[in-house]
Coordinates of C-alpha atoms and ligand atoms in Angstrom, one line a residue:
X1 CA 12.6 22.9 -20.7
X2 CA 12.1 19.4 -19.3
X3 CA 8.7 19.7 -19.8
X4 CA 9.0 15.8 -19.3
X5 CA 10.3 16.1 -16.1
X6 CA 7.8 19.2 -14.8
X7 CA 5.0 16.6 -16.0
X8 CA 6.1 13.7 -14.4
X9 CA 6.5 15.9 -11.1
X10 CA 3.9 17.4 -11.9
X11 CA 0.8 14.1 -12.2
X12 CA 3.5 12.6 -8.4
X13 CA 2.0 15.9 -7.4
X14 CA -0.9 14.6 -7.8
X15 CA -0.5 11.6 -6.4
X16 CA -1.5 12.4 -2.0
X17 CA -2.1 16.0 -2.6
X18 CA -3.4 18.4 -0.1
X19 CA -5.3 20.9 -0.6
X20 CA -3.3 23.3 0.2
X21 CA -1.0 22.3 -2.5
X22 CA 1.5 20.3 -0.4
X23 CA 0.9 16.4 -1.3
X24 CA 0.7 13.4 2.1
X25 CA 2.4 10.7 1.2
X26 CA 3.0 8.0 3.3
X27 CA 4.7 5.8 3.9
X28 CA 3.5 2.2 2.4
X29 CA -0.2 4.3 2.1
X30 CA -2.5 3.9 -0.5
X31 CA -1.1 7.0 -2.2
X32 CA 2.9 5.4 -2.3
X33 CA 1.5 2.3 -3.5
X34 CA -0.5 5.0 -6.4
X35 CA 3.1 6.9 -6.5
X36 CA 4.9 3.3 -6.4
X37 CA 2.2 2.0 -9.8
X38 CA 4.0 4.9 -11.9
X39 CA 7.0 4.7 -11.5
X40 CA 7.3 1.0 -11.8
X41 CA 5.3 1.7 -14.8
X42 CA 7.0 4.9 -16.5
X43 CA 10.0 2.6 -15.8
X44 CA 8.6 -0.4 -17.3
X45 CA 7.8 2.7 -20.1
X46 CA 11.3 2.9 -20.7
X47 CA 12.3 -0.7 -20.9
X48 CA 13.3 -0.4 -17.5
X49 CA 14.3 -4.1 -16.2
X50 CA 12.0 -4.0 -12.6
X51 CA 12.9 -6.1 -9.0
X52 CA 10.8 -5.1 -5.7
X53 CA 13.3 -6.1 -2.4
X54 CA 11.8 -7.5 0.6
X55 CA 11.7 -4.3 2.1
X56 CA 10.1 -2.8 -0.7
X57 CA 13.4 -1.0 -2.4
X58 CA 12.0 -0.8 -5.8
X59 CA 15.2 -1.3 -8.5
X60 CA 14.7 -0.4 -12.9
X61 CA 17.5 -1.3 -14.0
X62 CA 19.3 0.0 -17.6
X63 CA 21.5 -4.0 -18.9
X64 CA 24.1 -1.1 -20.5
X65 CA 26.7 -3.3 -19.8
X66 CA 25.3 -6.6 -19.6
X67 CA 28.0 -8.9 -19.9
X68 CA 29.0 -6.7 -16.0
X69 CA 27.3 -7.2 -12.8
X70 CA 28.8 -4.3 -11.6
X71 CA 25.4 -1.5 -11.4
X72 CA 26.1 2.2 -11.1
X73 CA 23.2 3.1 -8.8
X74 CA 21.0 6.7 -8.8
X75 CA 17.7 7.6 -6.8
X76 CA 15.9 9.1 -4.3
X77 CA 12.2 8.4 -2.8
X78 CA 8.0 8.6 -3.0
X79 CA 7.4 8.6 0.2
X80 CA 6.6 11.8 2.4
X81 CA 6.5 13.9 5.3
X82 CA 3.0 14.7 5.8
X83 CA 3.3 17.6 5.0
X84 CA 5.2 16.9 2.2
X85 CA 6.3 19.1 -0.7
X86 CA 6.4 18.9 -4.4
X87 CA 10.0 17.8 -4.4
X88 CA 11.8 15.9 -1.5
X89 CA 12.6 13.3 -2.3
X90 CA 10.9 12.9 -5.9
X91 CA 12.7 14.6 -7.8
X92 CA 15.9 12.9 -7.3
X93 CA 13.8 9.6 -8.2
X94 CA 11.8 11.5 -11.5
X95 CA 15.5 13.4 -12.6
X96 CA 16.7 9.7 -11.8
X97 CA 14.9 8.2 -14.3
X98 CA 15.0 10.4 -16.9
X99 CA 18.3 10.4 -16.6
X100 CA 19.3 6.6 -16.8
X101 CA 17.1 6.8 -20.1
X102 CA 19.3 9.6 -21.6
X103 CA 21.9 7.7 -20.8
X104 CA 20.9 4.8 -22.4
X105 CA 20.5 6.8 -24.6
X106 CA 23.2 7.9 -25.3
X107 CA 25.0 4.7 -25.1
X108 CA 23.3 2.5 -27.7
X109 CA 24.4 5.5 -30.1
X110 CA 28.7 4.8 -28.7
X111 CA 28.1 0.6 -28.7
X112 CA 31.6 -0.6 -26.4
X113 CA 31.7 2.9 -23.5
X114 CA 28.9 2.2 -20.3
X115 CA 31.6 -0.2 -19.6
X116 CA 28.2 -0.8 -16.4
X117 CA 25.0 -1.4 -16.3
X118 CA 22.5 2.0 -14.2
X119 CA 20.4 1.1 -11.9
X120 CA 17.3 3.5 -10.6
X121 CA 16.2 3.0 -6.7
X122 CA 13.6 3.9 -5.1
X123 CA 14.0 3.8 -1.7
X124 CA 12.0 3.1 1.1
X125 CA 10.4 4.8 4.2
X126 CA 12.9 7.6 3.8
X127 CA 11.2 10.2 5.8
X128 CA 10.5 7.9 8.8
X129 CA 7.2 10.4 8.9
X130 CA 4.6 6.8 10.2
X131 CA 7.5 4.6 11.2
X132 CA 10.1 6.0 12.9
X133 CA 13.4 4.8 12.2
X134 CA 13.3 7.4 8.7
X135 CA 15.8 5.6 6.0
X136 CA 15.2 2.5 6.5
X137 CA 14.9 0.8 3.1
X138 CA 18.6 2.2 2.5
X139 CA 19.6 1.6 5.5
X140 CA 18.3 -2.1 4.8
X141 CA 20.0 -2.1 1.4
X142 CA 23.6 -1.1 3.0
X143 CA 23.1 -4.1 5.1
X144 CA 23.3 -1.9 9.1
X145 CA 19.5 -2.4 9.2
X146 CA 18.2 -5.9 9.6
X147 CA 15.4 -6.6 7.8
X148 CA 13.6 -8.8 10.2
X149 CA 14.0 -5.6 12.2
X150 CA 12.8 -3.0 9.2
X151 CA 9.8 -4.9 8.7
X152 CA 8.7 -5.2 12.6
X153 CA 8.8 -1.0 12.6
X154 CA 5.3 0.1 13.7
X155 CA 3.7 2.6 13.3
X156 CA 1.5 5.6 15.4
X157 CA -1.4 1.8 15.4
X158 CA 0.3 -0.3 15.2
X159 CA 0.1 -2.0 12.0
X160 CA 4.3 -3.4 11.0
X161 CA 6.3 -2.0 8.0
X162 CA 5.5 -5.3 7.0
X163 CA 2.4 -5.2 7.1
X164 CA 2.0 -2.3 5.5
X165 CA 4.4 -3.1 1.9
X166 CA 2.4 -6.7 1.5
X167 CA -1.4 -4.1 2.0
X168 CA -0.5 -2.1 -0.5
X169 CA 1.7 -4.9 -2.6
X170 CA 4.5 -4.0 -2.3
X171 CA 6.5 -6.9 -0.4
X172 CA 8.3 -8.2 -3.5
X173 CA 11.0 -11.0 -3.2
X174 CA 13.3 -9.9 -5.5
X175 CA 17.2 -8.6 -4.6
X176 CA 18.5 -6.3 -6.9
X177 CA 20.9 -9.0 -8.9
X178 CA 23.6 -6.4 -9.6
X179 CA 26.8 -5.1 -7.6
X180 CA 26.4 -1.9 -6.4
X181 CA 29.6 0.4 -7.7
X182 CA 29.1 3.4 -6.8
X183 CA 25.3 5.3 -5.8
X184 CA 24.2 8.8 -7.0
X185 CA 21.4 10.7 -5.5
X186 CA 20.5 14.7 -6.6
X187 CA 17.5 16.7 -3.8
X188 CA 16.4 19.9 -3.8
X189 CA 18.3 21.2 -0.1
X190 CA 15.7 22.0 1.5
X191 CA 17.9 24.7 3.6
X192 CA 18.4 29.1 2.1
X193 CA 22.3 28.4 1.3
X194 CA 22.5 28.0 -2.3
X195 CA 20.1 30.8 -3.3
X196 CA 21.7 33.2 -0.8
X197 CA 25.0 32.6 -2.3
X198 CA 23.4 32.3 -6.4
X199 CA 24.5 30.0 -6.9
X200 CA 23.4 26.8 -9.0
X201 CA 24.2 23.4 -8.0
X202 CA 25.4 22.4 -4.5
X203 CA 28.1 19.4 -4.1
X204 CA 27.9 17.7 -0.4
X205 CA 31.1 16.6 0.5
X206 CA 29.7 15.2 4.0
X207 CA 26.9 15.7 6.6
X208 CA 25.7 17.1 9.8
X209 CA 25.3 15.0 12.6
X210 CA 22.8 14.3 14.9
X211 CA 21.9 13.6 18.1
X212 CA 18.5 12.1 18.8
X213 CA 16.8 11.6 22.1
X214 CA 13.0 11.1 22.8
X215 CA 11.8 11.4 26.5
X216 CA 9.6 9.3 28.4
X217 CA 8.5 11.6 30.8
X218 CA 5.8 9.8 33.6
X219 CA 3.9 10.8 35.9
X220 CA 0.5 9.4 37.5
X221 CA -3.0 9.9 36.5
X222 CA -5.4 12.4 38.6
X223 CA -9.2 14.1 38.3
X224 CA -8.1 17.2 37.1
X225 CA -10.6 18.9 38.8
X226 CA -11.0 17.7 43.0
X227 CA -6.8 16.7 43.3
X228 CA -4.8 19.0 45.0
X229 CA -2.3 21.2 43.1
X230 CA 0.2 19.7 44.9
X231 CA -0.9 16.3 45.0
X232 CA -0.6 16.1 40.8
X233 CA 2.6 14.0 38.7
X234 CA 1.4 16.2 35.7
X235 CA 3.9 14.3 33.2
X236 CA 2.6 17.1 29.9
X237 CA 4.2 20.1 32.8
X238 CA 7.8 18.2 32.8
X239 CA 7.6 18.3 29.2
X240 CA 7.3 21.3 28.6
X241 CA 9.4 22.6 30.9
X242 CA 12.2 20.2 29.9
X243 CA 11.3 21.8 26.1
X244 CA 11.2 25.5 27.1
X245 CA 14.9 24.2 28.7
X246 CA 15.4 22.3 25.4
X247 CA 15.7 25.7 23.6
X248 CA 17.3 27.7 26.7
X249 CA 20.0 25.6 26.8
X250 CA 21.0 25.8 22.6
X251 CA 20.2 29.4 22.7
X252 CA 22.8 29.7 25.7
X253 CA 25.1 27.7 23.6
X254 CA 25.7 30.2 21.2
X255 CA 28.2 27.4 19.1
X256 CA 25.2 27.7 16.0
X257 CA 23.5 23.6 16.2
X258 CA 20.2 23.2 15.3
X259 CA 17.5 21.5 17.6
X260 CA 13.5 20.5 18.5
X261 CA 11.3 19.1 19.7
X262 CA 9.2 18.4 17.1
X263 CA 7.4 15.6 18.2
X264 CA 5.1 14.4 21.6
X265 CA 2.1 11.9 22.5
X266 CA 0.8 12.8 25.4
X267 CA -1.2 9.7 27.6
X268 CA -4.4 9.4 28.7
X269 CA -4.6 12.6 26.5
X270 CA -7.5 13.2 27.7
X271 CA -8.7 17.4 29.5
X272 CA -9.9 15.6 32.1
X273 CA -6.6 13.1 33.8
X274 CA -3.9 14.8 34.1
X275 CA -1.0 13.5 31.5
X276 CA 0.4 10.4 33.1
X277 CA 2.5 9.9 30.5
X278 CA 4.6 11.9 27.6
X279 CA 7.2 11.7 25.1
X280 CA 8.7 13.7 22.9
X281 CA 11.1 13.9 19.7
X282 CA 14.0 15.9 20.8
X283 CA 16.9 16.5 18.0
X284 CA 19.9 18.5 18.3
X285 CA 22.1 18.6 15.1
X286 CA 26.2 20.0 14.7
X287 CA 28.9 20.0 11.9
X288 CA 30.6 18.1 15.2
X289 CA 29.1 15.6 16.5
X290 CA 30.7 16.3 20.1
X291 CA 28.3 19.2 20.3
X292 CA 25.5 17.3 19.5
X293 CA 26.8 15.0 22.5
X294 CA 28.0 17.2 24.6
X295 CA 24.9 18.9 24.4
X296 CA 22.5 15.6 25.1
X297 CA 24.6 15.6 28.4
X298 CA 24.2 19.3 28.8
X299 CA 20.2 18.8 28.7
X300 CA 19.9 15.5 30.4
X301 CA 21.4 16.6 33.3
X302 CA 19.2 20.1 33.1
X303 CA 15.5 18.2 33.1
X304 CA 16.5 15.5 35.7
X305 CA 17.4 19.1 38.2
X306 CA 14.2 20.9 37.0
X307 CA 12.1 18.3 36.5
X308 CA 12.9 17.0 40.3
X309 CA 10.4 19.1 42.3
X310 CA 7.8 17.9 39.9
X311 CA 7.5 13.9 41.3
X312 CA 7.9 13.5 37.8
X313 CA 10.9 10.2 36.5
X314 CA 12.2 9.9 32.5
X315 CA 13.7 6.7 30.9
X316 CA 15.5 7.3 28.0
X317 CA 13.1 5.2 25.0
X318 CA 15.4 6.7 22.3
X319 CA 19.4 7.4 22.4
X320 CA 20.8 8.0 18.1
X321 CA 23.4 9.2 17.6
X322 CA 24.6 9.7 13.5
X323 CA 28.2 11.3 13.3
X324 CA 29.2 13.6 10.5
X325 CA 30.5 11.3 7.8
X326 CA 32.3 11.9 4.5
X327 CA 30.9 11.1 1.6
X328 CA 32.8 10.4 -1.3
X329 CA 35.1 12.9 -2.4
X330 CA 36.4 11.6 -6.0
X331 CA 32.3 11.7 -6.6
X332 CA 32.1 15.4 -5.4
X333 CA 35.5 15.9 -8.0
X334 CA 34.1 14.7 -10.5
X335 CA 30.6 16.3 -10.3
X336 CA 31.7 19.6 -9.3
X337 CA 34.2 18.8 -13.2
X338 CA 30.6 18.0 -15.0
X339 CA 28.3 21.1 -13.3
X340 CA 31.8 23.3 -14.5
X341 CA 31.8 20.9 -18.3
X342 CA 28.3 22.5 -18.1
X343 CA 28.9 26.1 -17.6
X344 CA 26.3 26.2 -14.3
X345 CA 28.3 27.5 -10.7
X346 CA 28.7 24.7 -8.4
X347 CA 30.1 24.5 -4.7
X348 CA 30.4 22.9 -2.1
X349 CA 28.9 21.9 1.2
X350 CA 27.0 19.3 4.2
X351 CA 23.9 18.7 4.6
X352 CA 22.4 19.2 7.4
X353 CA 19.5 16.5 6.2
X354 CA 19.9 13.3 6.8
X355 CA 19.5 11.1 2.7
X356 CA 19.2 8.5 1.6
X357 CA 22.9 9.0 0.6
X358 CA 24.2 8.6 4.4
X359 CA 22.7 5.4 4.5
X360 CA 24.5 3.6 1.2
X361 CA 27.5 5.3 1.5
X362 CA 27.6 3.4 4.8
X363 CA 27.6 0.7 1.8
X364 CA 29.4 2.4 -1.8
X365 CA 31.0 5.0 -2.0
X366 CA 27.7 7.8 -2.2
X367 CA 26.8 10.7 -3.7
X368 CA 24.6 13.7 -2.8
X369 CA 23.6 16.5 -5.0
X370 CA 21.1 19.7 -4.0
X371 CA 20.1 22.0 -6.1
X372 CA 18.9 25.6 -4.5
X373 CA 15.4 26.3 -2.6
X374 CA 13.5 28.4 -3.3
X375 CA 13.7 30.3 1.0
X376 CA 14.4 26.8 1.7
X377 CA 11.5 25.7 2.7
X378 CA 11.0 22.0 2.6
X379 CA 7.7 19.8 4.2
X380 CA 6.0 22.3 4.2
X381 CA 3.3 23.4 0.5
X382 CA 6.1 25.7 0.4
X383 CA 8.2 23.7 -1.2
X384 CA 9.6 25.3 -4.3
X385 CA 12.5 25.2 -7.0
X386 CA 12.8 26.9 -10.8
X387 CA 12.7 25.1 -12.9
X388 CA 14.9 26.3 -14.5
X389 CA 16.7 25.3 -12.1
X390 CA 15.3 21.7 -12.0
X391 CA 16.8 21.4 -14.7
X392 CA 19.9 21.6 -14.3
X393 CA 20.2 19.8 -11.5
X394 CA 18.9 17.2 -14.0
X395 CA 21.4 17.9 -16.7
X396 CA 24.4 17.4 -14.4
X397 CA 22.9 14.3 -12.8
X398 CA 22.9 13.0 -15.9
X399 CA 26.4 13.8 -17.1
X400 CA 27.1 13.0 -13.6
X401 CA 25.6 9.1 -14.5
X402 CA 27.2 8.8 -18.2
X403 CA 30.6 9.2 -16.3
X404 CA 30.2 6.5 -13.8
X405 CA 29.2 4.2 -15.9
X406 CA 31.6 5.1 -18.8
X407 CA 34.9 5.4 -16.6
X408 CA 37.9 3.0 -15.9
Ligands
LIG501 ZN1 14.5 14.1 0.8

């Protein structure tokens, strides 16, 4: 058992710990700052060269092949959801740290074998809990999100991501001084498939599609007492109707899609004023992109009809479509072979959740490796992965990274 890994996970779980055993470490808060400081210290302790870029992505460079400009990047994220667990993201960063250390030791013992450098990354705002959209740092790095736009994202209080990163001293100036060759990420599954199948390692070949629709319902403020019922234009009532319709539609479709309406804001949010403006964040996920688009269209048409009698208007604030994507097939084959050589069972699967690996896959071949999540719990303090399963993931990651830095 890698007690170092388990001790590190326990130490990071104390940063932003919640009384129920979970973790709340929102992006660019003092808790995130504390976790970043601790990671920086762990990197420096292992003689990794620390760089922080303009969106706060942290890089720890192991210069295994100083004559090479190329780097294999391994990483994940330290930020969490408000009801986060102890493994989501942080496991990939800490296992990455130890895997980099192990590969560096092996490279020192076998001089001339490493053909390129190895970099540990902590990506800023993977979760998208405080600042939307999610996958911010990795998207900037991949070149699919402009730095200025990312720094200007605002939280619920109107503070920008740039200001928040500055406030915790994590707005850097140094780009990674190496050319990325490929990316590898280790993560807890966050679903129950591996546990149900009794398989130790998940080799992610691609992702489900998602359509994220955020709708603003506009009514009119009025007194909740004297205003006649027929004269009210209640945006919250319209939103409630839309939410119920959303779930009915998914169930009736029989498509196997996953759907949610998980966030709502109400204005003015006073018990004595009929709500005049309500925003709801809806989501559709399915293995087929066309299905998420079709479900969204059916939903929008249905909502317009359903709320018309309420005198409430709808505005589409966000209509984000994430297609399916295939991760690096070569990386998947390498992970399968590494697991097999270590005597571990492995299976190919798709990810339903978003990950930095998916954002980075736009710039470089990216791989994603899963270990089982007990009961599939995630984004909850109940999130748990057996220590032995965490060790197996670390072993596979280390082997994959070694092959990645040494292969032709
Ligand atoms: Zn995560």
